[in-house]
mmCIF file of N, CA and C in Angstrom:
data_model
loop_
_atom_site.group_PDB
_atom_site.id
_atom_site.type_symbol
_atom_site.label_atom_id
_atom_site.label_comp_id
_atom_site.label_asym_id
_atom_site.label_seq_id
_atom_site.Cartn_x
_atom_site.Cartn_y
_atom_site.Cartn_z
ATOM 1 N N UNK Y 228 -12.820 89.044 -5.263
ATOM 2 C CA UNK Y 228 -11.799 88.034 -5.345
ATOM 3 C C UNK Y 228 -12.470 86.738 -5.786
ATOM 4 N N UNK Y 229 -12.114 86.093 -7.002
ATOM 5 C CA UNK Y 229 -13.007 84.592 -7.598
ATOM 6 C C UNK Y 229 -14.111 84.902 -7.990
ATOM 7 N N UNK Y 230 -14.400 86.452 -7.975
ATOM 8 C CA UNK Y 230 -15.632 86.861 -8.563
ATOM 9 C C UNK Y 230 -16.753 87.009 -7.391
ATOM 10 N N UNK Y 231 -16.414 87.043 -6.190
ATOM 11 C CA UNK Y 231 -16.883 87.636 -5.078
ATOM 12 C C UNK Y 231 -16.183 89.037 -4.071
ATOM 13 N N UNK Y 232 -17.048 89.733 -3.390
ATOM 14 C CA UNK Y 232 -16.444 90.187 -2.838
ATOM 15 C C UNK Y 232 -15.807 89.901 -1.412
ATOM 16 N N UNK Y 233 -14.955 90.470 -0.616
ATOM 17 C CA UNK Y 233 -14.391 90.199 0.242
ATOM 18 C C UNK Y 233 -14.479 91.157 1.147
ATOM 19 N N UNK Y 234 -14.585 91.387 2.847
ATOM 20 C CA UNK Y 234 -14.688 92.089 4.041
ATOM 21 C C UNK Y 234 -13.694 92.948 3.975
ATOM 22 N N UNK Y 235 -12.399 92.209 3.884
ATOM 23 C CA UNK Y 235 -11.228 92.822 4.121
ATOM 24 C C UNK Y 235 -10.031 91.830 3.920
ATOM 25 N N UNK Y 236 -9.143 92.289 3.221
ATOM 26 C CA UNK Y 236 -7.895 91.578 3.081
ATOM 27 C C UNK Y 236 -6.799 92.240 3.625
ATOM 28 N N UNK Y 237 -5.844 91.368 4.618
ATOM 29 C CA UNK Y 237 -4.799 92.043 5.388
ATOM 30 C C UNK Y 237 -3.840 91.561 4.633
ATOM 31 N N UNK Y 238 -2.752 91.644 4.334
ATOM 32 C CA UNK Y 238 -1.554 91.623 3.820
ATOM 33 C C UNK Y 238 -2.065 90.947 2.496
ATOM 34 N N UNK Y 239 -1.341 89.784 2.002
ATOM 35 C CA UNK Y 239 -1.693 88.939 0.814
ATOM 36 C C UNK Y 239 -2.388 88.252 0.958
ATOM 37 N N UNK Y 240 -2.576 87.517 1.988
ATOM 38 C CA UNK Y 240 -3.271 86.078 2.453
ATOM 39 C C UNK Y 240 -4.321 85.896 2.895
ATOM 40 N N UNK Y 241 -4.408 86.700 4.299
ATOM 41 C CA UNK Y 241 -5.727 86.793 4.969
ATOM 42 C C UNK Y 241 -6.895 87.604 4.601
ATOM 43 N N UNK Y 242 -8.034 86.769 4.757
ATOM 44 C CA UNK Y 242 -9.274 87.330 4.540
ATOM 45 C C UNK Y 242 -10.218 87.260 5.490
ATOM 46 N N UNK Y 243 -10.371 88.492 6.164
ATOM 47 C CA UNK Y 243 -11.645 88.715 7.110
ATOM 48 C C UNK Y 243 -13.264 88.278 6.443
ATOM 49 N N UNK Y 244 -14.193 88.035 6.908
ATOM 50 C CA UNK Y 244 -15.372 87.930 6.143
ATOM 51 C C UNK Y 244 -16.118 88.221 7.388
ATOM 52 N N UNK Y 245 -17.205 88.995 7.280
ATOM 53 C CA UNK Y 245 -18.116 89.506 8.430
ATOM 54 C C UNK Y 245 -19.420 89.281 7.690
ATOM 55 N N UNK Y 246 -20.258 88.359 8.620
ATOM 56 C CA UNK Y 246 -21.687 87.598 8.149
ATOM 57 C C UNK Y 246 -22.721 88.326 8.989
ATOM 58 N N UNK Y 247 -23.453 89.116 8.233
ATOM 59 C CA UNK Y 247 -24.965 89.481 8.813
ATOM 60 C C UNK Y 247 -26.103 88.167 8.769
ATOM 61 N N UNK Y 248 -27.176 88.747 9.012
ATOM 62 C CA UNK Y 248 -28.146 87.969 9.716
ATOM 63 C C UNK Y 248 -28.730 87.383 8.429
ATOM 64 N N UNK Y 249 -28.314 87.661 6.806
ATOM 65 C CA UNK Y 249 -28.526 86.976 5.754
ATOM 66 C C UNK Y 249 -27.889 86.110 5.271
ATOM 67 N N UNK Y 250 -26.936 85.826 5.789
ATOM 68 C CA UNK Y 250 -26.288 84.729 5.809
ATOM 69 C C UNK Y 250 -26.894 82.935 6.124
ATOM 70 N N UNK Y 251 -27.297 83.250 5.832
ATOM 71 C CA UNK Y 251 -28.370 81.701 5.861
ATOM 72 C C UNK Y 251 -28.660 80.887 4.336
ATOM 73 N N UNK Y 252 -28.985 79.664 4.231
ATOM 74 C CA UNK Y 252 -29.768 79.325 3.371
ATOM 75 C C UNK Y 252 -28.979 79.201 1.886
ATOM 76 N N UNK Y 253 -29.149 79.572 0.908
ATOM 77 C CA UNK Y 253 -28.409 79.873 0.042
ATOM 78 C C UNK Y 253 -27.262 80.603 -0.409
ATOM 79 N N UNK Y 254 -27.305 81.550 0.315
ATOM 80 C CA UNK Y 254 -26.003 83.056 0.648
ATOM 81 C C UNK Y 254 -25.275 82.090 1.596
ATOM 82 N N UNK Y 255 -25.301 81.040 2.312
ATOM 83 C CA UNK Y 255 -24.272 80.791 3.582
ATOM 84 C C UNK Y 255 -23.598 79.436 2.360
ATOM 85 N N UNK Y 256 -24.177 78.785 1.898
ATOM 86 C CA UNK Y 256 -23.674 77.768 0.984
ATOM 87 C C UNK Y 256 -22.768 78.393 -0.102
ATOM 88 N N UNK Y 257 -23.288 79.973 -0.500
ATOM 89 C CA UNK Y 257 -22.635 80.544 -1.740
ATOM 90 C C UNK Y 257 -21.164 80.836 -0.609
ATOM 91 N N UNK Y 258 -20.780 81.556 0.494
ATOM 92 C CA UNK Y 258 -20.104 81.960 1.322
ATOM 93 C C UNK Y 258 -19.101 80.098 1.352
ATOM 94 N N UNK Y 259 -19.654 79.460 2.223
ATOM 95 C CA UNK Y 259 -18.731 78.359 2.429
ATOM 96 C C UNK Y 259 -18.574 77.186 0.898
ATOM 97 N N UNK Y 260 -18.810 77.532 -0.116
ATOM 98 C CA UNK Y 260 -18.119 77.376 -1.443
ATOM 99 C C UNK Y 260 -17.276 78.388 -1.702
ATOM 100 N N UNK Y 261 -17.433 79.565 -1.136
ATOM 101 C CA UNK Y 261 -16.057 80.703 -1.527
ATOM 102 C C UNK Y 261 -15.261 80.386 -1.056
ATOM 103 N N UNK Y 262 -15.320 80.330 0.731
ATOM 104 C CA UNK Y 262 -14.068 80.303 1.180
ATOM 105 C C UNK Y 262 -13.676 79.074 0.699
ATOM 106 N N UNK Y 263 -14.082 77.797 0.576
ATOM 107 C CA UNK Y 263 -13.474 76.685 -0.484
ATOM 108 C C UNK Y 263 -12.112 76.779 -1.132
ATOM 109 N N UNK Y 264 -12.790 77.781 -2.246
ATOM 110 C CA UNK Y 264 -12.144 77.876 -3.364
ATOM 111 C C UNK Y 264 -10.763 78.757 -2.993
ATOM 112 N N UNK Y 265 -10.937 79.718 -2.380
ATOM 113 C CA UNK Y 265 -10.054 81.026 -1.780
ATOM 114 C C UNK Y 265 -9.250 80.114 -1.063
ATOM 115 N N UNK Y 266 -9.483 79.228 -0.149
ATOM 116 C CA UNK Y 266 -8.295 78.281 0.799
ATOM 117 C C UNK Y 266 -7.325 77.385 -0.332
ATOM 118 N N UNK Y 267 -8.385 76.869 -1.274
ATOM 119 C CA UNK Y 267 -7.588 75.915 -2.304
ATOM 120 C C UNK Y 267 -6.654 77.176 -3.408
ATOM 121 N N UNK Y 268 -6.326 78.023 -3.325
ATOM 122 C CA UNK Y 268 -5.630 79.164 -3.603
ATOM 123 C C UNK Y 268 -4.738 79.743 -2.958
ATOM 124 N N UNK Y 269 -4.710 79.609 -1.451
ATOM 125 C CA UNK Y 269 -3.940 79.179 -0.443
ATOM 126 C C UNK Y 269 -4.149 80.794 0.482
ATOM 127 N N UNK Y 270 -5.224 81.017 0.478
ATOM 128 C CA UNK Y 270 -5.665 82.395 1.524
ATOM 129 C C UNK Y 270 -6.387 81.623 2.739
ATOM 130 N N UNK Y 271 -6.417 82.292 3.609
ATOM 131 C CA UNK Y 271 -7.014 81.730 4.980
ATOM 132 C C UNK Y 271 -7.989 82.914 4.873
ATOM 133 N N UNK Y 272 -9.107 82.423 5.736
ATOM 134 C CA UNK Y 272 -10.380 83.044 5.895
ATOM 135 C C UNK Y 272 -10.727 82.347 7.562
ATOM 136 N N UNK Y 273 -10.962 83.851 7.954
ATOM 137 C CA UNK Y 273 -11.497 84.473 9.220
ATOM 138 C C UNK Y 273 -12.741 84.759 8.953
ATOM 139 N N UNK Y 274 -14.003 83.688 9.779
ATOM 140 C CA UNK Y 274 -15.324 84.215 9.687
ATOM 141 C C UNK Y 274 -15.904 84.795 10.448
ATOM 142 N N UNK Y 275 -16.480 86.101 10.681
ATOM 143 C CA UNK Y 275 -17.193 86.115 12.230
ATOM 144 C C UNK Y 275 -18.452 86.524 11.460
ATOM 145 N N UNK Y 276 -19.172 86.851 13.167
ATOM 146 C CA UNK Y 276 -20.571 87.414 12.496
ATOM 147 C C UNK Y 276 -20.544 88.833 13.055
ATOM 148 N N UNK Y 277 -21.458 89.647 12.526
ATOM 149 C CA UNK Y 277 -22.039 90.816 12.902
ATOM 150 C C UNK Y 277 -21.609 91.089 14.494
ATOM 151 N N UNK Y 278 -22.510 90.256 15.248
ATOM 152 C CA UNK Y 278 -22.700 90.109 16.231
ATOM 153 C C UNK Y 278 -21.491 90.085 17.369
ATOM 154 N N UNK Y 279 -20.215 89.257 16.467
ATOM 155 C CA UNK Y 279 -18.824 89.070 16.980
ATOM 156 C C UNK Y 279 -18.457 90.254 16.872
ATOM 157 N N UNK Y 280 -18.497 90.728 16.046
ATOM 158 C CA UNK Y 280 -17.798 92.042 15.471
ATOM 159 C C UNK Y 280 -18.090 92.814 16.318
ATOM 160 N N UNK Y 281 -19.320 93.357 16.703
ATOM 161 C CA UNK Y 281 -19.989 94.418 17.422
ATOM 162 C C UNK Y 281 -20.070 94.277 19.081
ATOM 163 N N UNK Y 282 -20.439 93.213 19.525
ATOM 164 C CA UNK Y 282 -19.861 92.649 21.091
ATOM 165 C C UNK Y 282 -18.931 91.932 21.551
ATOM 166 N N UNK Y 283 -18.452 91.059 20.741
ATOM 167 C CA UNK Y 283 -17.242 90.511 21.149
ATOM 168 C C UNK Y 283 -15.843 90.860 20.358
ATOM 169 N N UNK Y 284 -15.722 92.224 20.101
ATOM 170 C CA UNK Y 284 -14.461 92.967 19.293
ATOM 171 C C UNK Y 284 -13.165 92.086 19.825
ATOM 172 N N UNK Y 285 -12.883 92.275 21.360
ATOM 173 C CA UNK Y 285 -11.641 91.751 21.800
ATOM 174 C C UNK Y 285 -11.698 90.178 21.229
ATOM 175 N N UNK Y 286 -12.207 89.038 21.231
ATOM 176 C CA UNK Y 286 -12.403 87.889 20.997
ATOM 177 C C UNK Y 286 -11.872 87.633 18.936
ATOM 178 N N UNK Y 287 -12.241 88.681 18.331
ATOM 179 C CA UNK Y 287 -11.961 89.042 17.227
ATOM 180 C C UNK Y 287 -10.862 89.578 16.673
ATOM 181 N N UNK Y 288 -10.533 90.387 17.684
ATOM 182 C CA UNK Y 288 -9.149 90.462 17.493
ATOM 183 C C UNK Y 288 -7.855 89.895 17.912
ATOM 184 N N UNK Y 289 -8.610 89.041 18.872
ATOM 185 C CA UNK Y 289 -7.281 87.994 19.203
ATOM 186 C C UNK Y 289 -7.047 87.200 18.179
ATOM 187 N N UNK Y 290 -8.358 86.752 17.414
ATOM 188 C CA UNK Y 290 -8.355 85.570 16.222
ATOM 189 C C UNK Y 290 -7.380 86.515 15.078
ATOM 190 N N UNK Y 291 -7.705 88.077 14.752
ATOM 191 C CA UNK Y 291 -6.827 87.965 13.892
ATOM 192 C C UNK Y 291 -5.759 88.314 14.247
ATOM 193 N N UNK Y 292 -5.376 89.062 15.365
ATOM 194 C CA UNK Y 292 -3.747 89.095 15.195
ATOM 195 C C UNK Y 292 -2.854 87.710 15.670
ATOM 196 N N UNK Y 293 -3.725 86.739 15.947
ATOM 197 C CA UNK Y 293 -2.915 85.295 16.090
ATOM 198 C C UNK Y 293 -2.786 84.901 14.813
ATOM 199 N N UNK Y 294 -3.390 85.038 13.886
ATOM 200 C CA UNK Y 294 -3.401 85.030 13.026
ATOM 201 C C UNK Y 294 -2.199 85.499 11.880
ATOM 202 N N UNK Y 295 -2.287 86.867 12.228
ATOM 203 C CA UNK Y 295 -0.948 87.392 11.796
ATOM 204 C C UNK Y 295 0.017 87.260 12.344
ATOM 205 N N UNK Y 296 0.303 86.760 13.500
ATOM 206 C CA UNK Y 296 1.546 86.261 14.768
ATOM 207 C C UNK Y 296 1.862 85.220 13.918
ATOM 208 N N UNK Y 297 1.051 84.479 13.380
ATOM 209 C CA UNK Y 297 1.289 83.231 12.637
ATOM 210 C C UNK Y 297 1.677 83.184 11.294
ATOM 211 N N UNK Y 298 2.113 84.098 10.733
ATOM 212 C CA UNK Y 298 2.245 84.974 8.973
ATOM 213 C C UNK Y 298 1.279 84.426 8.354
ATOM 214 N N UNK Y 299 0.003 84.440 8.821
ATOM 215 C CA UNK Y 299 -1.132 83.686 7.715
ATOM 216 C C UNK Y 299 -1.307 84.717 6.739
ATOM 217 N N UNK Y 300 -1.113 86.157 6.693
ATOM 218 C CA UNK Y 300 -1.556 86.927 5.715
ATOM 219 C C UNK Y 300 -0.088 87.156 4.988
ATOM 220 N N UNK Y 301 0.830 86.218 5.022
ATOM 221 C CA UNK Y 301 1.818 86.621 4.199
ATOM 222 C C UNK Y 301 1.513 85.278 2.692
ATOM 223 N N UNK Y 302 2.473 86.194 1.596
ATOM 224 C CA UNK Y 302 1.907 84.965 0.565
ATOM 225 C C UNK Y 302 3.439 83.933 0.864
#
């Protein structure tokens, strides 16, 4: 999507993005210029990390289905 790829897209709108431990440095600047551009397009972006994903699942999924409670993944 913008010439990157994306985690996961739920309906039209929303975009999951899941950050490993390379996410630093240059890759985290290339990442928060994406989601930039993707918000000014009018998608919302959900960031977690690895780490969220894998131990804190429930905490993750509250973010996205509030998310979708909220029609953020509708266009």
């Amino acid at each position: 999507m913008l010439g990157h790829r994306v985690d996961c897209l739920i309906g039209e709108r929303l975009i999951v993005q899941i950050d490993g431990g390379h996410h630093v440095g240059a890759q985290r600047t290339s990442d928060i210029d994406h989601d930039a551009r993707l918000m000014l397009r009018g998608y919302h972006v959900i960031r977690v990390s690895y780490v969220q994903l894998m131990h804190r699942w429930p905490e993750v999924q509250l973010l996205i289905m509030t998310a979708i409670a909220q029609g953020l993944h509708r266009a």
